[in-house]
Tab-separated table of C-alpha atoms in Angstrom:
chain	number	residue	atom	x	y	z
E	1	MET	CA	24.077	-7.875	-11.054
E	2	LYS	CA	25.303	-6.857	-7.371
E	3	PHE	CA	24.447	-3.734	-5.553
E	4	THR	CA	28.304	-2.858	-5.993
E	5	ASP	CA	27.616	-2.400	-9.709
E	6	LEU	CA	24.950	0.218	-9.325
E	7	GLY	CA	27.206	3.197	-8.447
E	8	LEU	CA	26.005	3.749	-4.844
E	9	ALA	CA	28.466	5.152	-2.238
E	10	PRO	CA	30.405	2.896	-0.081
E	11	SER	CA	28.610	4.116	3.107
E	12	LEU	CA	25.226	3.093	1.547
E	13	LEU	CA	26.767	-0.337	0.221
E	14	LYS	CA	27.921	-0.954	3.905
E	15	ALA	CA	24.346	-0.447	5.293
E	16	ILE	CA	22.950	-2.583	2.381
E	17	GLU	CA	25.420	-5.391	3.252
E	18	GLU	CA	24.485	-5.005	7.223
E	19	LYS	CA	20.914	-5.684	6.207
E	20	GLY	CA	21.994	-8.847	4.413
E	21	TYR	CA	21.340	-7.903	0.774
E	22	THR	CA	23.807	-8.600	-1.978
E	23	GLN	CA	21.668	-8.687	-5.222
E	24	PRO	CA	19.188	-5.826	-6.238
E	25	SER	CA	15.579	-6.719	-7.218
E	26	PRO	CA	14.646	-6.033	-10.863
E	27	ILE	CA	13.071	-2.559	-9.939
E	28	GLN	CA	16.056	-1.503	-7.915
E	29	GLU	CA	18.405	-2.600	-10.736
E	30	LYS	CA	16.361	-0.529	-13.300
E	31	ALA	CA	15.498	2.635	-11.176
E	32	ILE	CA	18.676	3.285	-9.091
E	33	PRO	CA	20.989	4.110	-12.037
E	34	GLN	CA	18.293	6.383	-13.606
E	35	VAL	CA	17.685	8.328	-10.188
E	36	LEU	CA	21.480	8.629	-9.774
E	37	LYS	CA	21.760	10.238	-13.189
E	38	GLY	CA	19.234	12.825	-12.114
E	39	LYS	CA	16.432	11.541	-14.389
E	40	ASP	CA	12.598	11.902	-13.593
E	41	VAL	CA	11.318	8.395	-13.133
E	42	LEU	CA	7.939	6.814	-13.798
E	43	ALA	CA	8.058	3.296	-12.240
E	44	SER	CA	5.443	0.647	-12.226
E	45	ALA	CA	6.058	-1.867	-9.510
E	46	GLN	CA	3.940	-4.032	-7.467
E	47	THR	CA	4.021	-4.272	-3.499
E	48	GLY	CA	6.890	-6.484	-2.514
E	49	THR	CA	9.113	-6.017	-5.374
E	50	GLY	CA	11.693	-3.824	-3.365
E	51	LYS	CA	10.542	-0.581	-4.823
E	52	THR	CA	11.209	1.410	-1.431
E	53	ALA	CA	14.908	0.815	-1.807
E	54	GLY	CA	14.548	1.570	-5.426
E	55	PHE	CA	14.121	5.266	-4.539
E	56	THR	CA	15.437	5.634	-1.003
E	57	LEU	CA	18.957	4.439	-1.816
E	58	PRO	CA	19.716	6.842	-4.848
E	59	LEU	CA	17.864	9.644	-2.966
E	60	LEU	CA	20.276	9.290	-0.008
E	61	ASP	CA	23.311	8.872	-2.183
E	62	ILE	CA	22.522	12.187	-4.058
E	63	LEU	CA	21.806	14.137	-0.850
E	64	SER	CA	24.989	12.845	0.749
E	65	LYS	CA	27.182	14.118	-1.852
E	66	LYS	CA	25.875	17.702	-1.683
E	67	GLN	CA	27.365	20.274	0.792
E	68	LYS	CA	25.033	21.327	3.526
E	69	SER	CA	25.195	24.700	5.129
E	70	GLY	CA	23.526	26.214	8.278
E	71	HIS	CA	19.980	24.857	9.385
E	72	ARG	CA	18.931	21.815	7.723
E	73	LYS	CA	16.210	22.226	5.224
E	74	VAL	CA	13.851	19.588	3.707
E	75	ARG	CA	15.670	18.527	0.582
E	76	ALA	CA	13.734	15.176	-0.379
E	77	LEU	CA	10.112	14.795	0.138
E	78	VAL	CA	8.396	11.369	0.018
E	79	LEU	CA	4.582	11.488	-0.153
E	80	THR	CA	2.682	8.407	0.687
E	81	PRO	CA	-1.068	7.640	1.035
E	82	THR	CA	-1.217	5.789	4.526
E	83	ARG	CA	0.472	6.062	7.974
E	84	GLU	CA	1.582	2.650	7.745
E	85	LEU	CA	3.467	3.120	4.425
E	86	ALA	CA	4.998	6.399	5.706
E	87	ALA	CA	6.296	4.755	8.855
E	88	GLN	CA	7.728	1.722	6.841
E	89	ILE	CA	9.498	4.059	4.458
E	90	TYR	CA	10.897	6.079	7.329
E	91	GLU	CA	12.527	3.030	8.966
E	92	ASN	CA	14.126	2.145	5.524
E	93	VAL	CA	15.533	5.545	5.317
E	94	LYS	CA	16.890	5.339	8.840
E	95	GLU	CA	18.603	1.816	8.200
E	96	TYR	CA	20.212	2.924	4.936
E	97	SER	CA	21.494	6.206	6.251
E	98	THR	CA	23.403	4.594	9.302
E	99	HIS	CA	26.625	5.725	7.941
E	100	ILE	CA	25.951	9.115	6.234
E	101	ASP	CA	25.181	12.457	7.728
E	102	ILE	CA	21.385	12.622	6.830
E	103	ARG	CA	18.588	13.380	9.195
E	104	SER	CA	15.080	11.992	8.321
E	105	SER	CA	11.588	12.370	9.898
E	106	VAL	CA	8.043	11.120	9.317
E	107	ILE	CA	4.781	12.928	9.795
E	108	PHE	CA	1.279	11.492	9.627
E	109	GLY	CA	-2.050	12.226	11.211
E	110	GLY	CA	-3.828	10.373	13.862
E	111	VAL	CA	-1.107	11.131	16.490
E	112	ASN	CA	-0.045	14.203	18.475
E	113	GLN	CA	1.641	16.674	16.092
E	114	ASN	CA	4.019	18.370	18.830
E	115	PRO	CA	6.806	15.673	18.692
E	116	GLN	CA	6.813	16.038	14.957
E	117	ILE	CA	7.004	19.762	15.037
E	118	ALA	CA	9.840	19.553	17.565
E	119	THR	CA	11.825	17.180	15.231
E	120	LEU	CA	11.270	19.291	12.190
E	121	ARG	CA	12.424	22.550	13.965
E	122	LYS	CA	15.715	20.725	14.652
E	123	GLY	CA	16.297	20.372	10.859
E	124	VAL	CA	15.465	17.496	8.487
E	125	ASP	CA	16.915	16.418	5.322
E	126	VAL	CA	14.465	13.917	4.083
E	127	LEU	CA	10.846	14.094	5.164
E	128	ILE	CA	8.346	11.231	4.628
E	129	ALA	CA	4.695	12.456	4.885
E	130	THR	CA	0.925	11.702	4.241
E	131	PRO	CA	-0.568	14.666	2.410
E	132	GLY	CA	-3.153	15.701	5.094
E	133	ARG	CA	-0.527	16.183	7.930
E	134	LEU	CA	2.084	17.725	5.537
E	135	LEU	CA	-0.486	20.658	4.636
E	136	ASP	CA	-1.630	21.001	8.126
E	137	LEU	CA	2.017	21.699	9.345
E	138	HIS	CA	2.931	23.707	6.264
E	139	ASN	CA	-0.152	25.926	6.897
E	140	GLN	CA	1.102	26.325	10.394
E	141	LYS	CA	4.456	27.552	8.877
E	142	VAL	CA	6.183	24.776	10.827
E	143	LEU	CA	8.036	23.580	7.626
E	144	SER	CA	9.150	24.973	4.289
E	145	LEU	CA	9.147	23.157	1.225
E	146	GLN	CA	11.226	25.834	-0.951
E	147	HIS	CA	14.171	23.819	-0.872
E	148	VAL	CA	13.121	20.476	-1.952
E	149	GLU	CA	15.408	18.989	-4.522
E	150	ILE	CA	13.743	15.486	-4.947
E	151	LEU	CA	10.101	14.635	-4.715
E	152	VAL	CA	8.810	11.043	-4.592
E	153	LEU	CA	5.210	10.119	-4.943
E	154	ASP	CA	4.908	6.440	-3.722
E	155	GLU	CA	1.752	4.308	-4.381
E	156	ALA	CA	0.528	7.307	-6.434
E	157	ASP	CA	-2.307	5.272	-7.705
E	158	ARG	CA	-3.615	4.703	-4.106
E	159	MET	CA	-3.264	8.376	-3.582
E	160	LEU	CA	-5.609	9.190	-6.176
E	161	ASP	CA	-8.103	6.493	-5.217
E	162	MET	CA	-8.230	7.938	-1.591
E	163	GLY	CA	-8.983	11.591	-2.898
E	164	PHE	CA	-5.672	13.133	-2.519
E	165	GLN	CA	-5.589	14.773	-6.056
E	166	ARG	CA	-6.466	18.163	-4.633
E	167	ASP	CA	-4.011	17.962	-1.762
E	168	ILE	CA	-1.198	16.848	-4.130
E	169	ASN	CA	-1.868	19.811	-6.445
E	170	LYS	CA	-1.605	22.223	-3.454
E	171	ILE	CA	1.660	20.609	-2.350
E	172	MET	CA	3.049	20.989	-5.940
E	173	GLY	CA	2.572	24.747	-5.672
E	174	PHE	CA	4.761	24.988	-2.604
E	175	LEU	CA	7.630	23.144	-4.211
E	176	PRO	CA	10.580	24.718	-6.553
E	177	LYS	CA	9.974	24.228	-10.112
E	178	LYS	CA	13.533	22.809	-10.575
E	179	ARG	CA	13.573	19.551	-8.866
E	180	GLN	CA	13.980	15.806	-9.718
E	181	ASN	CA	10.578	13.862	-9.507
E	182	LEU	CA	9.908	10.148	-8.976
E	183	LEU	CA	6.564	8.498	-9.430
E	184	PHE	CA	6.090	5.105	-8.359
E	185	SER	CA	2.599	3.270	-8.952
E	186	ALA	CA	1.383	-0.238	-8.973
E	187	THR	CA	-0.533	0.472	-12.343
E	188	PHE	CA	-0.315	2.888	-15.128
E	189	SER	CA	-3.985	4.049	-15.391
E	190	LYS	CA	-5.148	7.048	-17.494
E	191	GLU	CA	-5.328	9.109	-14.172
E	192	ILE	CA	-1.814	8.135	-13.286
E	193	LYS	CA	-0.520	9.071	-16.815
E	194	ALA	CA	-2.239	12.401	-16.382
E	195	LEU	CA	-0.791	12.940	-13.029
E	196	ALA	CA	2.739	12.095	-14.178
E	197	GLN	CA	2.497	14.490	-17.261
E	198	GLY	CA	1.683	17.348	-14.956
E	199	ILE	CA	4.636	16.726	-12.612
E	200	LEU	CA	7.393	14.674	-14.429
E	201	HIS	CA	9.778	16.109	-16.997
E	202	GLN	CA	10.822	13.727	-19.865
E	203	PRO	CA	10.546	10.827	-17.491
E	204	VAL	CA	12.374	7.484	-17.886
E	205	LEU	CA	9.872	4.608	-17.848
E	206	VAL	CA	10.731	1.758	-15.442
E	207	GLU	CA	8.655	-1.463	-15.221
E	208	ALA	CA	9.697	-4.172	-12.920
E	209	THR	CA	6.900	-6.598	-14.135
E	210	PRO	CA	4.232	-6.575	-16.762
E	211	GLU	CA	1.426	-4.249	-15.915
E	212	ASN	CA	-1.253	-5.771	-13.503
E	213	SER	CA	0.441	-9.126	-13.507
E	214	THR	CA	0.278	-11.370	-10.474
E	215	VAL	CA	2.989	-12.972	-8.676
E	216	ASP	CA	3.939	-16.392	-10.047
E	217	ALA	CA	4.450	-17.777	-6.660
E	218	ILE	CA	1.004	-17.272	-5.589
E	219	ILE	CA	-1.601	-20.009	-5.626
E	220	GLN	CA	-4.965	-18.425	-6.383
E	221	ARG	CA	-8.167	-20.200	-5.581
E	222	VAL	CA	-11.902	-19.312	-5.499
E	223	TYR	CA	-14.453	-21.015	-3.069
E	224	LYS	CA	-18.054	-20.490	-4.289
E	225	VAL	CA	-20.154	-19.915	-1.130
E	226	ASP	CA	-23.461	-18.086	-0.232
E	227	LYS	CA	-22.821	-14.789	1.410
E	228	ALA	CA	-24.654	-15.661	4.770
E	229	ARG	CA	-22.135	-18.581	5.171
E	230	LYS	CA	-18.959	-16.768	4.351
E	231	THR	CA	-17.913	-16.270	8.235
E	232	GLU	CA	-18.673	-20.046	8.910
E	233	LEU	CA	-16.391	-21.177	5.939
E	234	ILE	CA	-13.482	-18.741	6.665
E	235	ILE	CA	-13.442	-19.982	10.247
E	236	LYS	CA	-13.340	-23.547	9.196
E	237	LEU	CA	-10.474	-23.058	6.833
E	238	ILE	CA	-8.312	-21.194	9.300
E	239	LYS	CA	-8.935	-23.819	12.025
E	240	GLU	CA	-8.714	-26.955	10.017
E	241	GLY	CA	-5.573	-25.688	8.331
E	242	ASN	CA	-4.150	-24.645	11.505
E	243	TRP	CA	-3.179	-21.458	9.829
E	244	SER	CA	-1.508	-18.584	11.283
E	245	GLN	CA	-0.529	-15.036	9.950
E	246	VAL	CA	-3.689	-14.850	7.734
E	247	LEU	CA	-4.404	-11.482	6.192
E	248	VAL	CA	-8.221	-11.075	5.497
E	249	PHE	CA	-9.737	-8.320	3.469
E	250	THR	CA	-13.189	-6.907	3.620
E	251	ARG	CA	-14.749	-4.235	1.730
E	252	THR	CA	-16.024	-2.040	4.670
E	253	LYS	CA	-14.659	-0.975	8.148
E	254	HIS	CA	-18.165	-2.438	9.545
E	255	GLY	CA	-17.546	-5.625	7.951
E	256	ALA	CA	-13.931	-5.869	9.352
E	257	ASN	CA	-15.250	-5.209	12.777
E	258	ASN	CA	-18.038	-7.821	12.649
E	259	LEU	CA	-15.764	-10.437	11.276
E	260	THR	CA	-13.220	-9.791	13.792
E	261	LYS	CA	-15.795	-10.183	16.552
E	262	ARG	CA	-17.025	-13.537	15.172
E	263	MET	CA	-13.354	-14.787	14.891
E	264	LEU	CA	-12.660	-13.945	18.501
E	265	LYS	CA	-15.763	-15.571	19.551
E	266	ALA	CA	-14.553	-18.660	17.615
E	267	LYS	CA	-11.250	-18.515	19.750
E	268	ILE	CA	-9.231	-17.219	16.873
E	269	GLU	CA	-6.948	-14.325	17.906
E	270	ALA	CA	-7.897	-11.655	15.424
E	271	ALA	CA	-7.702	-7.950	15.263
E	272	ALA	CA	-9.153	-5.329	12.659
E	273	ILE	CA	-7.262	-2.500	11.132
E	274	HIS	CA	-8.951	0.289	9.291
E	275	GLY	CA	-9.328	4.120	8.912
E	276	ASN	CA	-11.533	4.520	12.036
E	277	LYS	CA	-9.064	2.835	14.298
E	278	SER	CA	-6.628	5.038	16.288
E	279	GLN	CA	-2.945	4.908	15.265
E	280	GLY	CA	-2.253	3.285	18.464
E	281	ALA	CA	-4.589	0.523	17.751
E	282	ARG	CA	-3.454	-0.009	14.220
E	283	THR	CA	0.241	-0.194	15.327
E	284	LYS	CA	-0.700	-2.520	18.204
E	285	ALA	CA	-2.636	-4.774	15.889
E	286	LEU	CA	0.209	-4.857	13.199
E	287	ALA	CA	2.816	-5.634	15.914
E	288	GLY	CA	0.753	-8.501	17.363
E	289	PHE	CA	0.322	-9.981	13.798
E	290	LYS	CA	4.039	-9.753	13.212
E	291	ASP	CA	4.957	-11.375	16.340
E	292	GLY	CA	2.355	-14.178	16.180
E	293	SER	CA	0.215	-13.105	19.112
E	294	VAL	CA	-2.524	-12.099	16.578
E	295	GLU	CA	-3.299	-14.942	14.118
E	296	VAL	CA	-5.654	-13.108	11.766
E	297	LEU	CA	-5.626	-9.510	10.650
E	298	VAL	CA	-8.724	-8.180	9.240
E	299	ALA	CA	-8.240	-5.109	7.001
E	300	THR	CA	-9.695	-2.808	4.517
E	301	ASP	CA	-7.843	-1.908	1.460
E	302	ILE	CA	-6.599	1.452	2.369
E	303	ALA	CA	-5.471	0.402	5.836
E	304	ALA	CA	-3.541	-2.413	4.383
E	305	ARG	CA	-1.722	-0.486	1.758
E	306	GLY	CA	1.873	-0.397	2.515
E	307	LEU	CA	1.884	-3.105	5.069
E	308	ASP	CA	5.368	-4.761	5.100
E	309	ILE	CA	4.888	-8.426	6.296
E	310	PRO	CA	7.654	-10.771	5.206
E	311	LEU	CA	6.775	-14.225	4.239
E	312	LEU	CA	2.970	-13.863	4.597
E	313	PRO	CA	1.541	-17.342	3.923
E	314	HIS	CA	-2.192	-16.604	3.501
E	315	VAL	CA	-4.273	-13.799	1.968
E	316	ILE	CA	-8.257	-14.208	2.044
E	317	ASN	CA	-10.538	-12.039	0.130
E	318	PHE	CA	-13.592	-12.414	2.384
E	319	GLU	CA	-15.166	-10.046	-0.219
E	320	LEU	CA	-13.965	-9.380	-3.623
E	321	PRO	CA	-12.888	-5.801	-4.208
E	322	ASN	CA	-15.148	-3.765	-6.672
E	323	ILE	CA	-11.913	-2.341	-8.297
E	324	PRO	CA	-10.087	-5.237	-10.170
E	325	GLU	CA	-6.577	-3.666	-9.463
E	326	ASP	CA	-7.241	-3.830	-5.912
E	327	TYR	CA	-7.090	-7.640	-6.063
E	328	VAL	CA	-3.605	-7.419	-7.407
E	329	HIS	CA	-2.718	-5.207	-4.585
E	330	ARG	CA	-4.258	-7.570	-2.002
E	331	ILE	CA	-2.717	-10.890	-3.053
E	332	GLY	CA	0.569	-9.073	-3.570
E	333	ARG	CA	0.991	-9.169	0.203
E	334	THR	CA	1.884	-12.932	-0.058
E	335	GLY	CA	4.389	-14.735	-2.208
E	336	ARG	CA	7.122	-12.140	-1.625
E	337	ALA	CA	10.864	-12.606	-2.072
E	338	GLY	CA	10.280	-15.937	-3.978
E	339	ALA	CA	8.342	-17.616	-1.106
E	340	LYS	CA	5.236	-19.534	-1.865
E	341	GLY	CA	1.894	-18.051	-0.834
E	342	GLU	CA	-1.904	-18.745	-1.010
E	343	ALA	CA	-4.596	-16.232	-2.086
E	344	ILE	CA	-8.312	-17.548	-1.405
E	345	SER	CA	-11.349	-15.761	-2.308
E	346	LEU	CA	-14.745	-16.441	-0.903
E	347	VAL	CA	-17.150	-15.449	-3.851
E	348	CYS	CA	-20.955	-15.549	-3.517
E	349	ILE	CA	-23.329	-15.089	-6.477
E	350	ASP	CA	-23.495	-11.172	-6.160
E	351	GLU	CA	-19.679	-11.026	-6.860
E	352	LYS	CA	-19.566	-12.971	-10.148
E	353	ALA	CA	-19.167	-9.787	-12.241
E	354	TYR	CA	-16.246	-8.640	-9.766
E	355	LEU	CA	-14.689	-12.002	-10.423
E	356	ARG	CA	-15.022	-11.754	-14.159
E	357	ASP	CA	-13.344	-8.231	-14.098
E	358	ILE	CA	-10.545	-9.578	-11.986
E	359	GLU	CA	-9.739	-12.443	-14.243
E	360	LYS	CA	-9.838	-10.222	-17.225
E	361	LEU	CA	-7.332	-7.950	-15.664
E	362	VAL	CA	-4.829	-10.662	-14.427
E	363	GLY	CA	-5.291	-12.850	-17.712
E	364	ILE	CA	-6.040	-16.098	-16.021
E	365	ARG	CA	-9.121	-18.044	-15.045
E	366	ILE	CA	-8.699	-18.502	-11.298
E	367	PRO	CA	-9.492	-22.131	-10.259
E	368	SER	CA	-12.917	-22.409	-8.637
E	369	GLU	CA	-14.230	-25.031	-6.312
E	370	GLU	CA	-16.993	-25.629	-3.846
E	371	LYS	CA	-16.248	-26.676	-0.213
E	372	GLU	CA	-18.239	-29.763	0.877
E	373	GLY	CA	-21.046	-28.648	3.132
E	374	PHE	CA	-20.902	-25.081	1.919
E	375	GLU	CA	-22.303	-25.556	-1.621
E	376	PRO	CA	-24.161	-22.453	-2.826
E	377	ASP	CA	-28.015	-22.616	-2.692
E	378	PRO	CA	-29.068	-22.662	-6.404
E	379	ASN	CA	-32.312	-21.015	-5.450
E	380	ILE	CA	-30.482	-17.720	-4.526
E	381	LYS	CA	-30.609	-15.245	-7.392
E	382	PRO	CA	-28.071	-12.418	-7.731
E	383	GLU	CA	-28.919	-8.765	-6.601
E	384	PRO	CA	-29.485	-6.523	-9.698
E	385	VAL	CA	-26.215	-4.929	-10.741
E	386	LYS	CA	-26.202	-1.039	-10.523
E	387	LYS	CA	-24.857	0.564	-13.718
E	388	LYS	CA	-21.201	1.666	-13.250
E	389	GLY	CA	-20.824	5.307	-13.341
E	390	ASN	CA	-17.654	7.483	-13.133
E	391	ASN	CA	-17.360	7.201	-9.396
E	392	ARG	CA	-15.079	4.352	-8.739
E	393	ASN	CA	-17.053	3.513	-5.430
E	394	LYS	CA	-20.315	2.919	-7.069
E	395	GLY	CA	-21.823	-0.554	-7.380
E	396	ASN	CA	-23.346	-2.266	-4.363
E	397	PHE	CA	-23.428	-6.054	-4.034
E	398	ASN	CA	-23.890	-6.062	-0.243
E	399	ARG	CA	-27.313	-7.285	0.621
E	400	SER	CA	-26.999	-6.023	4.305
E	401	GLY	CA	-27.387	-2.508	3.023
E	402	ASN	CA	-23.825	-1.399	4.039
E	403	ASN	CA	-21.904	0.787	1.543
E	404	SER	CA	-19.702	-1.478	-0.397
E	405	GLY	CA	-17.516	1.340	-1.850
E	406	ARG	CA	-13.814	1.447	-1.055
E	407	SER	CA	-13.120	0.982	2.590
E	408	GLY	CA	-11.084	3.246	4.814
E	409	GLY	CA	-12.873	6.452	4.627
E	410	ARG	CA	-12.392	9.667	2.649
E	411	SER	CA	-12.776	12.256	5.545
E	412	ARG	CA	-9.634	14.378	5.981
E	413	ASN	CA	-8.882	12.919	9.380
E	414	GLN	CA	-9.103	9.581	8.196
E	415	ARG	CA	-7.043	10.038	5.075
E	416	ARG	CA	-3.949	11.297	7.074
């Protein structure tokens, strides 16, 4: 199938052609026709499957065909969990709307709100936003959501993980009851299904890949190593392999900062990206990573959500996530668009339970080996595992005493 077969307007097809695309990805092929029909859609799609175009293209098509009168009102709202993802979606909307009369804008926290307010007051058709800043500006009566025709919740699972449920509920109360709703999530958890039930009306279910499956093009490997020697091993792997563009995941912001310092000391150009970093610092780190001046980007799960880095060759889990689904999100950063990628996990004895949960989720036994000179000390015993409760952030395997819960912060300022 080609994009010309999907029923999109010629002006959008022209923009798609200018970007060099001819064939839609599976999620685009399945989602676009349903959105164009005006259906509510519940879509399961991993990062890197082209899901952003799966909702932006039909959304723009629908809006461009409807008559506008007077001052532009927000007619489409796209909610995203992170600043980086919001900025990425905004760039996509701008590129695809080159040849149509649609105005778009993006708002998120961590930056001065005044330029965002000035843009909104000029009139906007499509608004991409993080929940915190959206509520702030709505409370200031800077914008109205009473004319929203299409609502998109992107990476809805991550929004719930980040504690945005209450904010989402508030935003729903400001929207007209009659509207089209699109919900995109990497997984269909019980929480996501409950959220969808409260928002979507007779939705069409769209799945690009089997739930929680990992990309076939990714080579997965585990190195068993003692926690105290992880930093030494990761530096050796990067230097000996002469790797560049390596995305490394830690569980905590503190851990990301410490590892970055050690890498810089070892003459590896590295930068950290997490919720405590300013938006300027995060943007600078990401730009350096993309242009090659930064070889290693050390990130927490929340900060890395939505990063669009094409042809990323290496992902390293310095620490395994304590939520198995996060492993799928992490390694999905590599092996995109048919390119080969490698995902390496450094696993100490305290993380064996995490590894078992991950293998159960992805349905494979990940090959495990020991690096010569870094064999685990058989005398080290695992820390007692705390019983898991309902709080997804419980469970501490970090002997240094740091909080091993989900990184990135849950405060209002950090979430925006």
